[in-house]
Structure formats: C-alpha cells, structure tokens
mmCIF file of C-alpha atoms and ligand atoms in Angstrom:
data_model
loop_
_atom_site.group_PDB
_atom_site.id
_atom_site.type_symbol
_atom_site.label_atom_id
_atom_site.label_comp_id
_atom_site.label_asym_id
_atom_site.label_seq_id
_atom_site.Cartn_x
_atom_site.Cartn_y
_atom_site.Cartn_z
ATOM 1 C CA MET A 1 0.000 0.000 0.000
ATOM 2 C CA ASN A 2 1.359 3.425 -0.892
ATOM 3 C CA ARG A 3 1.785 5.838 1.962
ATOM 4 C CA ILE A 4 1.113 9.549 1.687
ATOM 5 C CA LEU A 5 2.151 12.266 4.087
ATOM 6 C CA VAL A 6 -0.146 15.296 3.973
ATOM 7 C CA VAL A 7 1.299 18.508 5.420
ATOM 8 C CA GLU A 8 -1.596 20.920 5.814
ATOM 9 C CA ASP A 9 -2.659 23.123 8.715
ATOM 10 C CA GLU A 10 -6.231 23.725 7.592
ATOM 11 C CA LYS A 11 -7.928 20.955 9.522
ATOM 12 C CA HIS A 12 -10.971 20.802 7.305
ATOM 13 C CA LEU A 13 -8.934 20.390 4.133
ATOM 14 C CA ALA A 14 -6.492 17.968 5.752
ATOM 15 C CA GLU A 15 -9.268 15.697 6.982
ATOM 16 C CA GLY A 16 -11.016 15.866 3.605
ATOM 17 C CA LEU A 17 -7.770 14.784 1.968
ATOM 18 C CA ARG A 18 -7.301 11.972 4.443
ATOM 19 C CA TYR A 19 -10.827 10.694 3.915
ATOM 20 C CA ASN A 20 -10.618 10.758 0.131
ATOM 21 C CA LEU A 21 -7.092 9.403 -0.184
ATOM 22 C CA GLU A 22 -7.899 6.566 2.204
ATOM 23 C CA ALA A 23 -10.948 5.805 0.071
ATOM 24 C CA GLU A 24 -8.515 5.467 -2.856
ATOM 25 C CA GLY A 25 -6.586 2.845 -0.918
ATOM 26 C CA TYR A 26 -3.690 4.960 0.328
ATOM 27 C CA GLU A 27 -2.357 4.967 3.854
ATOM 28 C CA VAL A 28 -2.453 8.583 4.978
ATOM 29 C CA ARG A 29 -0.658 10.521 7.670
ATOM 30 C CA VAL A 30 -1.472 14.143 8.356
ATOM 31 C CA VAL A 31 0.769 16.674 10.107
ATOM 32 C CA GLU A 32 -0.013 20.352 10.573
ATOM 33 C CA THR A 33 3.426 21.920 10.446
ATOM 34 C CA GLY A 34 6.559 21.773 8.360
ATOM 35 C CA GLU A 35 8.584 21.092 11.488
ATOM 36 C CA ALA A 36 6.513 17.979 12.220
ATOM 37 C CA ALA A 37 6.935 16.803 8.612
ATOM 38 C CA LEU A 38 10.710 17.269 8.749
ATOM 39 C CA ALA A 39 10.955 15.381 12.051
ATOM 40 C CA LEU A 40 8.833 12.563 10.710
ATOM 41 C CA LEU A 41 10.756 12.226 7.451
ATOM 42 C CA ALA A 42 14.116 12.376 9.224
ATOM 43 C CA ALA A 43 13.232 9.295 11.276
ATOM 44 C CA PRO A 44 14.998 6.151 10.044
ATOM 45 C CA ASP A 45 11.699 4.286 9.879
ATOM 46 C CA ALA A 46 9.923 7.081 7.986
ATOM 47 C CA ALA A 47 7.734 5.033 5.716
ATOM 48 C CA CYS A 48 6.323 7.332 3.110
ATOM 49 C CA ASP A 49 6.076 7.292 -0.703
ATOM 50 C CA VAL A 50 4.731 10.733 -1.561
ATOM 51 C CA VAL A 51 4.419 14.047 0.285
ATOM 52 C CA VAL A 52 1.582 16.500 -0.334
ATOM 53 C CA LEU A 53 2.951 19.765 1.003
ATOM 54 C CA ASP A 54 1.035 22.989 1.462
ATOM 55 C CA VAL A 55 2.972 26.231 0.973
ATOM 56 C CA MET A 56 1.167 28.307 3.599
ATOM 57 C CA LEU A 57 2.003 26.742 6.927
ATOM 58 C CA PRO A 58 2.584 28.171 10.404
ATOM 59 C CA GLY A 59 6.314 28.309 11.170
ATOM 60 C CA LYS A 60 8.384 27.027 8.284
ATOM 61 C CA ASP A 61 6.563 27.356 4.995
ATOM 62 C CA GLY A 62 6.392 24.701 2.317
ATOM 63 C CA PHE A 63 9.318 26.162 0.368
ATOM 64 C CA GLU A 64 11.595 25.996 3.400
ATOM 65 C CA VAL A 65 10.460 22.458 4.139
ATOM 66 C CA ILE A 66 11.170 21.146 0.653
ATOM 67 C CA SER A 67 14.543 22.941 0.503
ATOM 68 C CA GLU A 68 15.550 21.400 3.824
ATOM 69 C CA LEU A 69 14.463 17.952 2.734
ATOM 70 C CA ARG A 70 16.482 18.137 -0.476
ATOM 71 C CA ARG A 71 19.523 19.542 1.315
ATOM 72 C CA ALA A 72 19.305 16.624 3.730
ATOM 73 C CA GLY A 73 19.352 14.192 0.817
ATOM 74 C CA GLN A 74 15.686 13.256 1.153
ATOM 75 C CA PHE A 75 14.340 12.992 -2.402
ATOM 76 C CA ILE A 76 10.894 11.655 -1.763
ATOM 77 C CA PRO A 77 8.446 12.737 -4.521
ATOM 78 C CA THR A 78 6.712 15.890 -3.353
ATOM 79 C CA LEU A 79 3.668 17.682 -4.684
ATOM 80 C CA MET A 80 3.195 21.250 -3.502
ATOM 81 C CA LEU A 81 -0.122 22.977 -3.005
ATOM 82 C CA THR A 82 0.328 26.575 -4.102
ATOM 83 C CA ALA A 83 -1.982 29.571 -4.209
ATOM 84 C CA ARG A 84 -3.737 30.185 -7.477
ATOM 85 C CA GLY A 85 -2.583 33.109 -9.552
ATOM 86 C CA HIS A 86 0.964 33.085 -8.282
ATOM 87 C CA PRO A 87 3.232 31.723 -11.001
ATOM 88 C CA ASP A 88 6.126 32.825 -8.803
ATOM 89 C CA ASP A 89 4.983 30.296 -6.200
ATOM 90 C CA ILE A 90 5.108 27.536 -8.772
ATOM 91 C CA LEU A 91 8.576 28.534 -9.948
ATOM 92 C CA HIS A 92 9.752 28.965 -6.374
ATOM 93 C CA GLY A 93 8.378 25.509 -5.578
ATOM 94 C CA PHE A 94 10.226 23.884 -8.453
ATOM 95 C CA ALA A 95 13.379 25.813 -7.618
ATOM 96 C CA SER A 96 13.142 24.530 -4.047
ATOM 97 C CA GLY A 97 12.943 20.947 -5.257
ATOM 98 C CA ALA A 98 9.241 20.151 -5.644
ATOM 99 C CA ASP A 99 8.341 17.465 -8.173
ATOM 100 C CA ASP A 100 4.905 18.729 -9.037
ATOM 101 C CA TYR A 101 2.376 21.286 -7.896
ATOM 102 C CA LEU A 102 -1.314 21.948 -7.792
ATOM 103 C CA THR A 103 -2.979 25.315 -7.297
ATOM 104 C CA LYS A 104 -5.622 25.806 -4.606
ATOM 105 C CA PRO A 105 -8.527 25.323 -4.749
ATOM 106 C CA PHE A 106 -8.094 22.066 -6.591
ATOM 107 C CA ASP A 107 -10.247 19.247 -7.778
ATOM 108 C CA LEU A 108 -9.742 16.069 -5.774
ATOM 109 C CA SER A 109 -9.678 13.854 -8.834
ATOM 110 C CA ILE A 110 -6.830 15.960 -10.235
ATOM 111 C CA LEU A 111 -4.885 15.658 -6.984
ATOM 112 C CA ILE A 112 -5.302 11.893 -7.027
ATOM 113 C CA ALA A 113 -4.222 11.753 -10.686
ATOM 114 C CA ARG A 114 -1.097 13.775 -9.861
ATOM 115 C CA ILE A 115 -0.246 11.518 -6.915
ATOM 116 C CA ARG A 116 -0.674 8.463 -9.120
ATOM 117 C CA GLY A 117 1.541 10.127 -11.724
ATOM 118 C CA LEU A 118 4.307 10.717 -9.179
ATOM 119 C CA LEU A 119 4.115 7.144 -7.908
ATOM 120 C CA ARG A 120 4.086 5.743 -11.429
ATOM 121 C CA ARG A 121 7.033 7.812 -12.598
ATOM 122 C CA ARG A 122 8.950 6.807 -9.508
ATOM 123 C CA GLU A 123 8.255 3.158 -10.231
ATOM 124 C CA TRP A 124 9.260 3.583 -13.849
ATOM 125 C CA LEU A 125 12.493 5.175 -12.832
ATOM 126 C CA LEU A 126 13.285 2.611 -10.201
ATOM 127 C CA ALA A 127 12.391 -0.291 -12.457
ATOM 128 C CA GLY A 128 14.039 1.226 -15.512
ATOM 129 C CA LEU A 129 10.942 0.469 -17.551
ATOM 130 C CA GLU A 130 9.100 3.016 -19.683
ATOM 131 C CA SER A 131 11.311 1.936 -22.546
ATOM 132 C CA LYS A 132 10.571 3.312 -25.951
ATOM 133 C CA PRO A 133 11.181 1.068 -28.962
ATOM 134 C CA ASP A 134 13.420 3.621 -30.678
ATOM 135 C CA THR A 135 15.523 4.197 -27.591
ATOM 136 C CA PRO A 136 18.810 2.368 -27.141
ATOM 137 C CA PRO A 137 18.445 0.096 -24.104
ATOM 138 C CA GLU A 138 21.376 1.585 -22.229
ATOM 139 C CA ARG A 139 19.404 4.822 -22.026
ATOM 140 C CA ASP A 140 16.582 3.174 -20.162
ATOM 141 C CA THR A 141 18.228 0.983 -17.584
ATOM 142 C CA GLY A 142 21.287 1.381 -15.455
ATOM 143 C CA ALA A 143 23.582 4.305 -15.903
ATOM 144 C CA PHE A 144 23.874 6.402 -19.037
ATOM 145 C CA LYS A 145 27.480 7.464 -19.562
ATOM 146 C CA PHE A 146 28.554 10.526 -21.480
ATOM 147 C CA ASP A 147 31.666 12.706 -21.592
ATOM 148 C CA GLY A 148 33.187 11.218 -18.441
ATOM 149 C CA LYS A 149 29.893 11.577 -16.570
ATOM 150 C CA SER A 150 27.280 9.093 -15.591
ATOM 151 C CA PHE A 151 23.545 9.469 -15.034
ATOM 152 C CA ASP A 152 22.017 6.695 -12.948
ATOM 153 C CA TYR A 153 18.231 6.684 -13.388
ATOM 154 C CA GLY A 154 17.607 4.029 -10.786
ATOM 155 C CA LYS A 155 19.487 5.826 -8.036
ATOM 156 C CA LEU A 156 18.505 9.328 -9.189
ATOM 157 C CA GLU A 157 22.150 10.356 -9.252
ATOM 158 C CA LEU A 158 24.470 12.179 -11.557
ATOM 159 C CA HIS A 159 28.182 11.489 -11.250
ATOM 160 C CA ALA A 160 30.401 14.253 -12.594
ATOM 161 C CA ARG A 161 33.758 15.816 -11.758
ATOM 162 C CA GLY A 162 34.324 13.236 -9.029
ATOM 163 C CA GLN A 163 31.123 14.254 -7.254
ATOM 164 C CA VAL A 164 27.750 12.635 -6.835
ATOM 165 C CA PHE A 165 24.745 14.897 -7.341
ATOM 166 C CA PRO A 166 21.440 13.502 -6.067
ATOM 167 C CA LEU A 167 18.559 14.478 -8.356
ATOM 168 C CA THR A 168 14.909 14.955 -7.576
ATOM 169 C CA LEU A 169 12.511 12.695 -9.399
ATOM 170 C CA MET A 170 11.529 15.517 -11.726
ATOM 171 C CA GLU A 171 15.095 16.601 -12.422
ATOM 172 C CA ALA A 172 15.890 13.013 -13.352
ATOM 173 C CA ASN A 173 12.781 12.793 -15.520
ATOM 174 C CA VAL A 174 13.652 15.987 -17.397
ATOM 175 C CA LEU A 175 17.221 14.869 -17.994
ATOM 176 C CA ARG A 176 16.065 11.433 -19.027
ATOM 177 C CA TYR A 177 13.556 12.881 -21.491
ATOM 178 C CA LEU A 178 16.209 15.074 -23.097
ATOM 179 C CA ILE A 179 18.657 12.161 -23.298
ATOM 180 C CA GLN A 180 16.007 9.997 -24.928
ATOM 181 C CA HIS A 181 15.695 12.666 -27.619
ATOM 182 C CA GLU A 182 19.392 13.317 -27.992
ATOM 183 C CA GLY A 183 20.277 15.556 -30.907
ATOM 184 C CA LYS A 184 16.707 16.736 -31.437
ATOM 185 C CA PRO A 185 15.299 20.031 -30.223
ATOM 186 C CA VAL A 186 12.700 19.407 -27.523
ATOM 187 C CA SER A 187 10.107 22.097 -26.909
ATOM 188 C CA ARG A 188 9.143 23.278 -23.435
ATOM 189 C CA LYS A 189 5.558 22.342 -24.163
ATOM 190 C CA SER A 190 6.549 18.826 -25.107
ATOM 191 C CA MET A 191 8.481 18.484 -21.841
ATOM 192 C CA LEU A 192 5.525 19.724 -19.806
ATOM 193 C CA GLU A 193 3.228 17.274 -21.543
ATOM 194 C CA ASN A 194 5.494 14.247 -21.525
ATOM 195 C CA VAL A 195 7.395 14.693 -18.291
ATOM 196 C CA TRP A 196 4.701 16.251 -16.120
ATOM 197 C CA GLY A 197 1.633 15.145 -18.036
ATOM 198 C CA LEU A 198 0.431 18.755 -18.047
ATOM 199 C CA HIS A 199 -1.776 19.667 -20.959
ATOM 200 C CA GLU A 200 -3.093 22.834 -19.460
ATOM 201 C CA ASP A 201 -1.718 26.250 -20.210
ATOM 202 C CA THR A 202 1.149 26.254 -17.772
ATOM 203 C CA ASP A 203 3.898 28.784 -17.438
ATOM 204 C CA THR A 204 6.708 27.135 -19.362
ATOM 205 C CA ARG A 205 9.358 29.137 -17.508
ATOM 206 C CA ALA A 206 9.247 26.368 -14.934
ATOM 207 C CA ILE A 207 11.191 24.298 -17.451
ATOM 208 C CA ASP A 208 13.953 26.890 -17.704
ATOM 209 C CA ASN A 209 14.345 26.652 -13.976
ATOM 210 C CA PHE A 210 14.952 22.929 -14.205
ATOM 211 C CA ILE A 211 17.518 23.388 -16.941
ATOM 212 C CA VAL A 212 19.381 25.956 -14.843
ATOM 213 C CA ARG A 213 19.586 23.423 -12.022
ATOM 214 C CA LEU A 214 20.526 20.516 -14.241
ATOM 215 C CA ARG A 215 23.291 22.550 -15.848
ATOM 216 C CA ARG A 216 24.857 23.047 -12.417
ATOM 217 C CA TYR A 217 25.264 19.265 -12.151
ATOM 218 C CA VAL A 218 25.866 18.290 -15.756
ATOM 219 C CA GLU A 219 27.993 21.095 -17.129
ATOM 220 C CA ASP A 220 31.618 21.684 -16.184
ATOM 221 C CA ASP A 221 30.896 25.383 -16.698
ATOM 222 C CA PRO A 222 27.143 26.044 -16.375
ATOM 223 C CA THR A 223 27.558 29.413 -18.098
ATOM 224 C CA LYS A 224 28.925 27.659 -21.197
ATOM 225 C CA PRO A 225 26.672 24.622 -21.613
ATOM 226 C CA ARG A 226 27.944 21.860 -23.875
ATOM 227 C CA HIS A 227 25.353 19.158 -23.145
ATOM 228 C CA LEU A 228 22.115 20.950 -22.322
ATOM 229 C CA LEU A 229 21.883 23.410 -25.171
ATOM 230 C CA THR A 230 19.337 26.160 -25.651
ATOM 231 C CA VAL A 231 17.508 26.030 -28.957
ATOM 232 C CA ARG A 232 16.273 29.573 -29.484
ATOM 233 C CA GLY A 233 12.553 29.901 -29.918
ATOM 234 C CA VAL A 234 12.015 26.194 -29.236
ATOM 235 C CA GLY A 235 13.468 24.788 -26.042
ATOM 236 C CA TYR A 236 16.455 22.559 -25.395
ATOM 237 C CA ARG A 237 18.623 19.897 -26.959
ATOM 238 C CA PHE A 238 20.850 17.312 -25.304
ATOM 239 C CA GLN A 239 24.144 16.226 -26.763
ATOM 240 C CA SER A 240 26.345 13.709 -25.002
ATOM 241 C CA ALA A 241 29.596 14.321 -26.868
ATOM 242 C CA PRO A 242 30.318 18.013 -27.336
ATOM 243 C CA ALA A 243 31.704 18.909 -30.757
HETATM 244 CA CA1 LIG B 1 -2.205 26.111 4.853
#
C-alpha cells in the first residue's frame, strides 16, 4: 500500500484529503506543520512514498520544508499545493525541489491523478521500464554514460567531476527525457506534456528553472553549456559528446 504524508494546517482540508485518499486505498498521515513533517521524514523508519505539502504553513513554509528535505538528501516525490494566480509560487516551488504542484482550490480527482503520476514515474524510474522502442536500451536501464559523466536513473544520481549529485525525481525525468531525444530540439511544451503530463496552459518558464539546475550538475561550466543546449525559440537539446 502506498503511503502519503499530507502537510496541511487547515484541519478541514487535511481531513477531507485523508478521507478521500484513504478511500482510494492509500495509507495517509497528516501533520499540521513543516517542522513535524521534517521530524517525521528524518526518522529512520519514515515510511512514506509521496508528500503532499502545502505552501502556507505556520512556522516554516512549504518552500523551506522542501529545501531542507532536499539539502538533507531526502528525495521523496513531493507535490506542492500553491496559491492560485501566483506563477512565482510555482517557480519557487520547483526551484526549491518540488516534483509537481497543484494550485488551490483544486479538484480532488486531479490531486489523485497527480499523486498516481508521481508514484508511477517513480516506479518507472526505479524499475528502468518506460522503454521506448526507438531508444537504445542503455538509455533506459542502469547508468547512461557521457563525456566522463554518468547518469544513474535508478538511483537518481548524476556522477560528474568526481562528485555525486542527487537528483529529484523531476530533475531526473527531465534529464532522461532530453537524453532519450538526444540531438533533437525538444520544446518546453513537449516536456511539460510528456514529463509532467500537463496539458493545461502552464507557465513554461518552470522548465527553464529545471535546466538551470541541471546545468549546475551536468555542465563543467554552467555558463557555457555543452550538453544541455538552448535552442532559441524552441526549447532545449541534449548532446552527449560536445563537438
Ligand atoms: Ca495552509
């Protein structure tokens, strides 16, 4: 059974989430503060598969919580609940390490679909499935090696310059998607649709934010990218062996 941690201080909403997620067959734990969530997730026996994290919390807000989790090496898939009409919140959430977001007020069926999406993508990554017929097998399972670097999908790690960079689920998914389309320009819209499953009109700047972060791991000099290239007017292109 998949376990979900809900971090939400509005009791009414939190209990509604618990009731509905339990009805979907999930095991649910609710905490009201970011501090409680951090303590719970830091415990060695923290059994949890997905976190639903509200931004507006007493004490530490959702952004601080997700940043702390990622800094501590905790890469559990996390969906943030942000306020509607604040694209900055969404970008801030992604920049802090969130895997997905939903704006309040939201439709429960959408929340459940997003949670399922996060769990499914995590399973795909861990199992190395999701193979596409036109994709060389070494790009789907195990580590993909390029230019003295290595991207391990299963472990969500990038090895470069003698360092190991842990990736969030979404960072790994974005990098994986670009690698699968090596040499071809990939549009921001296509990434949003295929990596996040978002067909709505979403602010595509969120993608740029991911690329900025990925370049810090992948590129020897992030200001002079040689692998994650900008394709003007379109999006991005991956190349494993720089010319
Ligand atoms: Ca709240």
